[in-house]
PDB file of C-alpha atoms and ligand atoms in Angstrom:
ATOM      1  CA  UNK H   1      19.791 -25.760  -7.490  1.00 79.00           C
ATOM      2  CA  UNK H   2      17.112 -26.495  -5.286  1.00 92.00           C
ATOM      3  CA  UNK H   3      14.145 -24.914  -4.059  1.00 97.00           C
ATOM      4  CA  UNK H   4      11.839 -25.582  -0.781  1.00 97.00           C
ATOM      5  CA  UNK H   5       8.832 -25.519   0.019  1.00 97.00           C
ATOM      6  CA  UNK H   6       7.268 -23.652   3.002  1.00 97.00           C
ATOM      7  CA  UNK H   7       3.417 -23.873   4.204  1.00 96.00           C
ATOM      8  CA  UNK H   8       2.558 -22.094   7.302  1.00 95.00           C
ATOM      9  CA  UNK H   9      -0.565 -22.881   8.627  1.00 94.00           C
ATOM     10  CA  UNK H  10      -1.882 -20.934  12.172  1.00 95.00           C
ATOM     11  CA  UNK H  11      -5.289 -21.617  13.563  1.00 95.00           C
ATOM     12  CA  UNK H  12      -7.378 -20.479  16.851  1.00 95.00           C
ATOM     13  CA  UNK H  13      -9.547 -23.089  18.850  1.00 95.00           C
ATOM     14  CA  UNK H  14      -9.381 -25.718  14.818  1.00 91.00           C
ATOM     15  CA  UNK H  15     -11.026 -22.822  13.135  1.00 89.00           C
ATOM     16  CA  UNK H  16      -7.852 -21.189  10.377  1.00 87.00           C
ATOM     17  CA  UNK H  17      -6.857 -18.045  10.944  1.00 90.00           C
ATOM     18  CA  UNK H  18      -3.993 -16.998   8.202  1.00 90.00           C
ATOM     19  CA  UNK H  19      -1.718 -19.205   6.164  1.00 90.00           C
ATOM     20  CA  UNK H  20       1.279 -18.834   3.553  1.00 93.00           C
ATOM     21  CA  UNK H  21       3.174 -20.560   1.072  1.00 94.00           C
ATOM     22  CA  UNK H  22       6.543 -19.528  -0.589  1.00 96.00           C
ATOM     23  CA  UNK H  23       9.104 -21.457  -2.470  1.00 97.00           C
ATOM     24  CA  UNK H  24      12.562 -20.598  -2.094  1.00 97.00           C
ATOM     25  CA  UNK H  25      15.773 -21.445  -1.445  1.00 96.00           C
ATOM     26  CA  UNK H  26      17.396 -23.008   1.307  1.00 95.00           C
ATOM     27  CA  UNK H  27      19.180 -19.602   2.063  1.00 95.00           C
ATOM     28  CA  UNK H  28      16.523 -18.110   2.043  1.00 95.00           C
ATOM     29  CA  UNK H  29      14.197 -20.085   4.428  1.00 96.00           C
ATOM     30  CA  UNK H  30      15.502 -18.344   7.992  1.00 96.00           C
ATOM     31  CA  UNK H  31      14.474 -14.964   6.043  1.00 95.00           C
ATOM     32  CA  UNK H  32      10.573 -16.543   5.028  1.00 95.00           C
ATOM     33  CA  UNK H  33      10.218 -18.394   8.483  1.00 96.00           C
ATOM     34  CA  UNK H  34      10.457 -14.830  10.106  1.00 95.00           C
ATOM     35  CA  UNK H  35       8.596 -13.013   7.581  1.00 92.00           C
ATOM     36  CA  UNK H  36       5.721 -15.186   7.626  1.00 92.00           C
ATOM     37  CA  UNK H  37       5.907 -15.424  11.393  1.00 93.00           C
ATOM     38  CA  UNK H  38       5.323 -11.499  11.190  1.00 90.00           C
ATOM     39  CA  UNK H  39       2.071 -11.315   9.239  1.00 85.00           C
ATOM     40  CA  UNK H  40       0.690 -13.513  12.020  1.00 87.00           C
ATOM     41  CA  UNK H  41       2.137 -12.779  15.079  1.00 89.00           C
ATOM     42  CA  UNK H  42      -0.359  -9.427  15.772  1.00 91.00           C
ATOM     43  CA  UNK H  43      -2.785 -12.250  15.627  1.00 92.00           C
ATOM     44  CA  UNK H  44      -4.572 -14.764  18.090  1.00 95.00           C
ATOM     45  CA  UNK H  45      -3.857 -18.627  18.007  1.00 95.00           C
ATOM     46  CA  UNK H  46      -3.213 -21.332  19.881  1.00 96.00           C
ATOM     47  CA  UNK H  47      -1.638 -23.587  16.963  1.00 96.00           C
ATOM     48  CA  UNK H  48       1.000 -22.635  14.068  1.00 95.00           C
ATOM     49  CA  UNK H  49       1.702 -25.751  11.956  1.00 96.00           C
ATOM     50  CA  UNK H  50       4.473 -24.938   9.572  1.00 96.00           C
ATOM     51  CA  UNK H  51       5.604 -27.305   6.875  1.00 97.00           C
ATOM     52  CA  UNK H  52       9.780 -27.844   4.407  1.00 97.00           C
ATOM     53  CA  UNK H  53       9.670 -29.802   2.312  1.00 96.00           C
ATOM     54  CA  UNK H  54      12.156 -29.975  -0.334  1.00 97.00           C
ATOM     55  CA  UNK H  55      10.373 -29.642  -4.379  1.00 97.00           C
ATOM     56  CA  UNK H  56      12.198 -32.489  -6.346  1.00 93.00           C
ATOM     57  CA  UNK H  57      10.840 -31.266  -9.704  1.00 96.00           C
ATOM     58  CA  UNK H  58      10.580 -27.586 -10.546  1.00 97.00           C
ATOM     59  CA  UNK H  59       8.572 -25.702 -13.086  1.00 98.00           C
ATOM     60  CA  UNK H  60       8.885 -21.959 -14.930  1.00 97.00           C
ATOM     61  CA  UNK H  61       6.317 -19.627 -16.406  1.00 98.00           C
ATOM     62  CA  UNK H  62       7.548 -16.774 -17.701  1.00 98.00           C
ATOM     63  CA  UNK H  63       5.611 -13.881 -16.756  1.00 98.00           C
ATOM     64  CA  UNK H  64       2.464 -13.324 -14.692  1.00 98.00           C
ATOM     65  CA  UNK H  65      -0.982 -12.532 -15.846  1.00 98.00           C
ATOM     66  CA  UNK H  66      -1.379  -8.910 -17.043  1.00 98.00           C
ATOM     67  CA  UNK H  67      -3.198  -6.944 -14.362  1.00 98.00           C
ATOM     68  CA  UNK H  68      -6.640  -4.435 -15.674  1.00 98.00           C
ATOM     69  CA  UNK H  69      -8.368  -2.837 -12.971  1.00 98.00           C
ATOM     70  CA  UNK H  70     -12.358  -2.363 -13.724  1.00 98.00           C
ATOM     71  CA  UNK H  71     -14.688  -0.019 -11.277  1.00 98.00           C
ATOM     72  CA  UNK H  72     -18.104  -0.379 -11.275  1.00 98.00           C
ATOM     73  CA  UNK H  73     -21.105   1.827  -8.994  1.00 98.00           C
ATOM     74  CA  UNK H  74     -22.849  -1.849  -8.113  1.00 98.00           C
ATOM     75  CA  UNK H  75     -22.009  -5.248  -7.904  1.00 98.00           C
ATOM     76  CA  UNK H  76     -24.826  -5.747 -10.452  1.00 98.00           C
ATOM     77  CA  UNK H  77     -23.271  -4.289 -12.839  1.00 98.00           C
ATOM     78  CA  UNK H  78     -19.399  -5.789 -12.155  1.00 98.00           C
ATOM     79  CA  UNK H  79     -20.651  -8.978 -12.030  1.00 98.00           C
ATOM     80  CA  UNK H  80     -23.152  -8.643 -15.302  1.00 98.00           C
ATOM     81  CA  UNK H  81     -19.426  -7.458 -16.618  1.00 98.00           C
ATOM     82  CA  UNK H  82     -17.633 -10.360 -15.855  1.00 98.00           C
ATOM     83  CA  UNK H  83     -20.535 -13.026 -16.637  1.00 98.00           C
ATOM     84  CA  UNK H  84     -19.997 -11.098 -20.408  1.00 98.00           C
ATOM     85  CA  UNK H  85     -16.257 -11.791 -20.600  1.00 98.00           C
ATOM     86  CA  UNK H  86     -16.932 -15.391 -19.146  1.00 98.00           C
ATOM     87  CA  UNK H  87     -19.139 -16.198 -20.930  1.00 98.00           C
ATOM     88  CA  UNK H  88     -17.304 -15.616 -23.968  1.00 98.00           C
ATOM     89  CA  UNK H  89     -14.007 -16.914 -23.488  1.00 97.00           C
ATOM     90  CA  UNK H  90     -15.310 -20.339 -22.051  1.00 98.00           C
ATOM     91  CA  UNK H  91     -18.523 -20.343 -24.478  1.00 97.00           C
ATOM     92  CA  UNK H  92     -20.679 -21.337 -21.392  1.00 97.00           C
ATOM     93  CA  UNK H  93     -23.861 -19.998 -21.219  1.00 97.00           C
ATOM     94  CA  UNK H  94     -24.659 -16.784 -19.085  1.00 98.00           C
ATOM     95  CA  UNK H  95     -27.337 -17.925 -16.921  1.00 98.00           C
ATOM     96  CA  UNK H  96     -25.073 -21.075 -15.561  1.00 97.00           C
ATOM     97  CA  UNK H  97     -22.293 -18.766 -15.070  1.00 98.00           C
ATOM     98  CA  UNK H  98     -24.628 -16.192 -13.057  1.00 98.00           C
ATOM     99  CA  UNK H  99     -25.942 -18.975 -11.763  1.00 98.00           C
ATOM    100  CA  UNK H 100     -23.334 -20.869 -10.165  1.00 98.00           C
ATOM    101  CA  UNK H 101     -21.426 -17.212  -9.316  1.00 98.00           C
ATOM    102  CA  UNK H 102     -24.563 -16.620  -6.491  1.00 98.00           C
ATOM    103  CA  UNK H 103     -23.727 -19.959  -5.215  1.00 98.00           C
ATOM    104  CA  UNK H 104     -20.335 -18.436  -3.934  1.00 98.00           C
ATOM    105  CA  UNK H 105     -22.193 -15.030  -2.929  1.00 98.00           C
ATOM    106  CA  UNK H 106     -24.655 -17.135  -0.605  1.00 97.00           C
ATOM    107  CA  UNK H 107     -21.888 -20.244   0.444  1.00 96.00           C
ATOM    108  CA  UNK H 108     -21.707 -22.994  -2.382  1.00 96.00           C
ATOM    109  CA  UNK H 109     -21.090 -25.739   0.027  1.00 94.00           C
ATOM    110  CA  UNK H 110     -24.076 -28.296   0.681  1.00 93.00           C
ATOM    111  CA  UNK H 111     -24.575 -26.204   4.311  1.00 94.00           C
ATOM    112  CA  UNK H 112     -23.935 -23.020   3.204  1.00 95.00           C
ATOM    113  CA  UNK H 113     -20.575 -22.406   4.564  1.00 95.00           C
ATOM    114  CA  UNK H 114     -17.726 -21.780   1.857  1.00 96.00           C
ATOM    115  CA  UNK H 115     -16.483 -24.222   0.013  1.00 97.00           C
ATOM    116  CA  UNK H 116     -12.923 -24.965   0.841  1.00 94.00           C
ATOM    117  CA  UNK H 117     -11.230 -25.220  -2.764  1.00 97.00           C
ATOM    118  CA  UNK H 118     -12.335 -23.722  -5.483  1.00 98.00           C
ATOM    119  CA  UNK H 119     -14.866 -25.177  -7.716  1.00 98.00           C
ATOM    120  CA  UNK H 120     -14.754 -27.044 -11.546  1.00 98.00           C
ATOM    121  CA  UNK H 121     -17.100 -26.674 -14.028  1.00 98.00           C
ATOM    122  CA  UNK H 122     -16.948 -27.764 -17.956  1.00 98.00           C
ATOM    123  CA  UNK H 123     -18.989 -25.829 -20.966  1.00 98.00           C
ATOM    124  CA  UNK H 124     -21.224 -27.926 -20.393  1.00 97.00           C
ATOM    125  CA  UNK H 125     -22.163 -26.803 -17.234  1.00 95.00           C
ATOM    126  CA  UNK H 126     -21.443 -29.555 -15.253  1.00 97.00           C
ATOM    127  CA  UNK H 127     -19.619 -29.412 -11.715  1.00 97.00           C
ATOM    128  CA  UNK H 128     -16.288 -31.794 -11.982  1.00 97.00           C
ATOM    129  CA  UNK H 129     -14.931 -31.199  -8.546  1.00 97.00           C
ATOM    130  CA  UNK H 130     -14.381 -34.726  -6.705  1.00 97.00           C
ATOM    131  CA  UNK H 131     -16.237 -33.367  -3.680  1.00 96.00           C
ATOM    132  CA  UNK H 132     -18.582 -30.431  -3.585  1.00 95.00           C
ATOM    133  CA  UNK H 133     -17.504 -29.121  -0.074  1.00 95.00           C
ATOM    134  CA  UNK H 134     -13.750 -29.350  -0.277  1.00 96.00           C
ATOM    135  CA  UNK H 135     -13.541 -28.125  -4.302  1.00 97.00           C
ATOM    136  CA  UNK H 136      -9.958 -28.148  -5.097  1.00 98.00           C
ATOM    137  CA  UNK H 137      -6.976 -25.739  -3.757  1.00 97.00           C
ATOM    138  CA  UNK H 138      -4.332 -24.102  -6.352  1.00 98.00           C
ATOM    139  CA  UNK H 139      -0.637 -24.895  -3.601  1.00 96.00           C
ATOM    140  CA  UNK H 140       2.821 -24.800  -4.914  1.00 96.00           C
ATOM    141  CA  UNK H 141       3.084 -21.312  -6.564  1.00 98.00           C
ATOM    142  CA  UNK H 142       4.906 -18.412  -6.378  1.00 97.00           C
ATOM    143  CA  UNK H 143       7.274 -16.180  -7.656  1.00 98.00           C
ATOM    144  CA  UNK H 144      10.540 -16.571  -8.422  1.00 96.00           C
ATOM    145  CA  UNK H 145      11.715 -12.677  -6.651  1.00 95.00           C
ATOM    146  CA  UNK H 146       8.691 -12.265  -4.094  1.00 95.00           C
ATOM    147  CA  UNK H 147       9.868  -9.681  -2.461  1.00 94.00           C
ATOM    148  CA  UNK H 148      11.090  -7.552  -5.884  1.00 96.00           C
ATOM    149  CA  UNK H 149       8.061  -8.148  -7.656  1.00 97.00           C
ATOM    150  CA  UNK H 150       5.675  -6.896  -3.902  1.00 96.00           C
ATOM    151  CA  UNK H 151       7.471  -3.789  -3.773  1.00 97.00           C
ATOM    152  CA  UNK H 152       6.405  -2.743  -7.217  1.00 97.00           C
ATOM    153  CA  UNK H 153       2.719  -4.017  -6.856  1.00 97.00           C
ATOM    154  CA  UNK H 154       2.811  -1.827  -3.575  1.00 97.00           C
ATOM    155  CA  UNK H 155       4.227   0.481  -5.554  1.00 97.00           C
ATOM    156  CA  UNK H 156       1.238   0.315  -7.743  1.00 96.00           C
ATOM    157  CA  UNK H 157      -1.534   0.507  -5.208  1.00 95.00           C
ATOM    158  CA  UNK H 158      -1.932  -3.208  -4.968  1.00 96.00           C
ATOM    159  CA  UNK H 159      -1.908  -5.482  -1.723  1.00 92.00           C
ATOM    160  CA  UNK H 160      -0.482  -8.965  -0.465  1.00 91.00           C
ATOM    161  CA  UNK H 161      -4.085 -10.460  -1.842  1.00 94.00           C
ATOM    162  CA  UNK H 162      -3.378  -9.215  -5.288  1.00 97.00           C
ATOM    163  CA  UNK H 163       0.430 -10.686  -5.138  1.00 97.00           C
ATOM    164  CA  UNK H 164      -1.399 -14.344  -3.709  1.00 96.00           C
ATOM    165  CA  UNK H 165      -4.217 -14.136  -5.986  1.00 98.00           C
ATOM    166  CA  UNK H 166      -2.150 -13.645  -9.299  1.00 98.00           C
ATOM    167  CA  UNK H 167      -0.171 -16.679  -8.701  1.00 98.00           C
ATOM    168  CA  UNK H 168      -2.720 -18.557  -8.553  1.00 98.00           C
ATOM    169  CA  UNK H 169      -4.403 -17.199 -10.652  1.00 98.00           C
ATOM    170  CA  UNK H 170      -0.833 -18.029 -12.939  1.00 98.00           C
ATOM    171  CA  UNK H 171      -0.710 -21.192 -12.617  1.00 98.00           C
ATOM    172  CA  UNK H 172      -4.250 -22.054 -12.973  1.00 98.00           C
ATOM    173  CA  UNK H 173      -4.260 -20.362 -16.450  1.00 98.00           C
ATOM    174  CA  UNK H 174      -1.237 -21.949 -17.439  1.00 98.00           C
ATOM    175  CA  UNK H 175      -2.913 -25.022 -17.452  1.00 98.00           C
ATOM    176  CA  UNK H 176      -4.092 -25.947 -20.864  1.00 98.00           C
ATOM    177  CA  UNK H 177      -7.686 -26.425 -19.943  1.00 98.00           C
ATOM    178  CA  UNK H 178      -8.232 -24.183 -17.499  1.00 98.00           C
ATOM    179  CA  UNK H 179     -10.221 -21.481 -19.523  1.00 98.00           C
ATOM    180  CA  UNK H 180     -11.184 -18.685 -17.255  1.00 98.00           C
ATOM    181  CA  UNK H 181     -11.558 -18.285 -12.898  1.00 98.00           C
ATOM    182  CA  UNK H 182     -13.550 -16.094 -11.030  1.00 98.00           C
ATOM    183  CA  UNK H 183     -12.943 -15.289  -7.856  1.00 98.00           C
ATOM    184  CA  UNK H 184     -14.212 -13.115  -4.497  1.00 98.00           C
ATOM    185  CA  UNK H 185     -12.274 -13.102  -1.367  1.00 97.00           C
ATOM    186  CA  UNK H 186     -13.847 -14.534   1.790  1.00 94.00           C
ATOM    187  CA  UNK H 187     -13.060 -11.183   3.814  1.00 94.00           C
ATOM    188  CA  UNK H 188     -16.471  -9.650   4.192  1.00 97.00           C
ATOM    189  CA  UNK H 189     -14.662  -6.023   3.616  1.00 96.00           C
ATOM    190  CA  UNK H 190     -12.973  -7.375   1.056  1.00 96.00           C
ATOM    191  CA  UNK H 191     -14.839  -6.401  -2.656  1.00 98.00           C
ATOM    192  CA  UNK H 192     -12.284  -6.620  -5.118  1.00 98.00           C
ATOM    193  CA  UNK H 193     -12.252  -9.718  -7.065  1.00 98.00           C
ATOM    194  CA  UNK H 194     -11.079 -10.728 -10.421  1.00 98.00           C
ATOM    195  CA  UNK H 195     -11.522 -12.983 -13.696  1.00 98.00           C
ATOM    196  CA  UNK H 196      -9.014 -13.998 -15.213  1.00 98.00           C
ATOM    197  CA  UNK H 197      -8.523 -15.650 -18.749  1.00 98.00           C
ATOM    198  CA  UNK H 198      -5.588 -16.233 -20.813  1.00 92.00           C
ATOM    199  CA  UNK H 199      -2.812 -13.946 -20.422  1.00 94.00           C
ATOM    200  CA  UNK H 200      -5.287 -11.160 -17.967  1.00 98.00           C
ATOM    201  CA  UNK H 201      -5.593 -10.982 -14.477  1.00 98.00           C
ATOM    202  CA  UNK H 202      -9.066  -8.799 -14.278  1.00 98.00           C
ATOM    203  CA  UNK H 203      -9.902  -7.163 -10.855  1.00 98.00           C
ATOM    204  CA  UNK H 204     -12.917  -6.024 -10.719  1.00 98.00           C
ATOM    205  CA  UNK H 205     -14.713  -3.387  -8.096  1.00 98.00           C
ATOM    206  CA  UNK H 206     -16.493  -4.211  -5.733  1.00 98.00           C
ATOM    207  CA  UNK H 207     -17.382  -7.589  -7.200  1.00 98.00           C
ATOM    208  CA  UNK H 208     -19.784  -8.456  -4.771  1.00 98.00           C
ATOM    209  CA  UNK H 209     -21.736  -6.863  -1.467  1.00 98.00           C
ATOM    210  CA  UNK H 210     -19.313  -5.406   1.571  1.00 98.00           C
ATOM    211  CA  UNK H 211     -20.321  -6.757   4.384  1.00 98.00           C
ATOM    212  CA  UNK H 212     -20.958 -10.541   2.771  1.00 98.00           C
ATOM    213  CA  UNK H 213     -18.679 -13.364   4.509  1.00 97.00           C
ATOM    214  CA  UNK H 214     -19.462 -15.297   1.497  1.00 98.00           C
ATOM    215  CA  UNK H 215     -15.565 -16.093  -1.058  1.00 98.00           C
ATOM    216  CA  UNK H 216     -13.970 -18.662  -3.505  1.00 98.00           C
ATOM    217  CA  UNK H 217     -13.532 -19.172  -6.892  1.00 98.00           C
ATOM    218  CA  UNK H 218     -14.422 -21.585  -9.957  1.00 98.00           C
ATOM    219  CA  UNK H 219     -12.443 -22.537 -12.210  1.00 98.00           C
ATOM    220  CA  UNK H 220     -14.161 -22.707 -15.958  1.00 98.00           C
ATOM    221  CA  UNK H 221     -12.806 -25.709 -18.095  1.00 98.00           C
ATOM    222  CA  UNK H 222     -12.600 -27.476 -21.219  1.00 98.00           C
ATOM    223  CA  UNK H 223     -15.350 -30.246 -21.955  1.00 97.00           C
ATOM    224  CA  UNK H 224     -11.947 -32.952 -22.060  1.00 95.00           C
ATOM    225  CA  UNK H 225     -10.391 -32.385 -19.325  1.00 98.00           C
ATOM    226  CA  UNK H 226      -8.544 -34.989 -17.576  1.00 98.00           C
ATOM    227  CA  UNK H 227     -10.057 -34.412 -14.042  1.00 98.00           C
ATOM    228  CA  UNK H 228      -6.843 -37.254 -12.350  1.00 98.00           C
ATOM    229  CA  UNK H 229      -4.117 -34.500 -14.301  1.00 98.00           C
ATOM    230  CA  UNK H 230      -5.737 -31.707 -13.496  1.00 98.00           C
ATOM    231  CA  UNK H 231      -6.117 -31.867  -9.038  1.00 98.00           C
ATOM    232  CA  UNK H 232      -2.390 -32.993  -9.811  1.00 98.00           C
ATOM    233  CA  UNK H 233      -1.349 -29.971 -11.732  1.00 98.00           C
ATOM    234  CA  UNK H 234      -2.779 -27.748  -8.873  1.00 98.00           C
ATOM    235  CA  UNK H 235      -2.080 -29.322  -6.145  1.00 97.00           C
ATOM    236  CA  UNK H 236       1.139 -31.072  -6.953  1.00 96.00           C
ATOM    237  CA  UNK H 237       3.466 -29.639  -9.379  1.00 98.00           C
ATOM    238  CA  UNK H 238       5.386 -26.941  -7.923  1.00 98.00           C
ATOM    239  CA  UNK H 239       5.672 -23.410 -10.053  1.00 98.00           C
ATOM    240  CA  UNK H 240       8.236 -20.474 -10.324  1.00 98.00           C
ATOM    241  CA  UNK H 241       6.750 -17.170 -12.027  1.00 98.00           C
ATOM    242  CA  UNK H 242       9.339 -15.475 -13.350  1.00 98.00           C
ATOM    243  CA  UNK H 243       9.475 -11.063 -12.618  1.00 97.00           C
TER     244      UNK H 243
HETATM  245  C1  PML Y   1      -7.566  -8.674  -5.841  1.00 83.91           C
HETATM  246  O1  PML Y   1      -6.901  -7.167  -5.117  1.00 83.91           O
HETATM  247  O2  PML Y   1      -6.486  -8.299  -6.568  1.00 83.91           O
HETATM  248  C2  PML Y   1      -8.232  -9.703  -6.087  1.00 83.91           C
HETATM  249  C3  PML Y   1      -7.820 -10.649  -4.459  1.00 83.91           C
HETATM  250  C4  PML Y   1      -9.095 -11.379  -4.646  1.00 83.91           C
HETATM  251  C5  PML Y   1      -8.310 -12.257  -2.883  1.00 83.91           C
HETATM  252  C6  PML Y   1      -8.945 -13.286  -3.319  1.00 83.91           C
HETATM  253  C7  PML Y   1      -8.812 -14.179  -1.785  1.00 83.91           C
HETATM  254  O3  PML Y   1      -8.522 -13.544  -0.651  1.00 83.91           O
HETATM  255  O4  PML Y   1      -8.305 -15.260  -2.049  1.00 83.91           O
END
């Protein structure tokens, strides 16, 4: 059975507006193109880039991480809760995690913009990204039946952001040396973030202050992580999550 990866990126004056990624069988390509175009058709853009590629090797993950929800009165309380769990799961000192989380909330790249991809941090609190502005991006992951699973999540009150983020977190945590992940959106009004640990996707509201345009991800990894292999896994290996 052959699968194709479809990647769409829309921009306006070279600024990213919207993006979508899917992994589907050939007969679904036309429907998916229509779907992802609908997603951006109401926005202003001057360029859409679509790439469709045959996937040579496809891997499967048995199920998505289990979703849990927690609500707090303030981002401070919410982040303290996240830091507690992340420290327990990774063995990394709370002060280190707190410092890195603060960076994500204030713009983690050198010029105080958001990093383009995720920060990678080991248990000694050392940053391992090859480029501190670019970070690493998890791509090439989708659900085996995205529409069915989307409907299931929508009925429970979740959004397409949850769907996409759950796919990314599930692929990340499937890598043996990734111990945990922290994420807040760069959308100023999307204040639900998450932490992911082995088997769990823990949604936390409000993980950031309303109106803050900063966001990003941190991947917490084991000390002996092979960084080349990690990049290859996150960026090049294609996974479908069974649902
Ligand atoms: C959720 O609603 O489950 C949290 C999603 C975070 C999305 C982060 C992003 O915008 O990439």
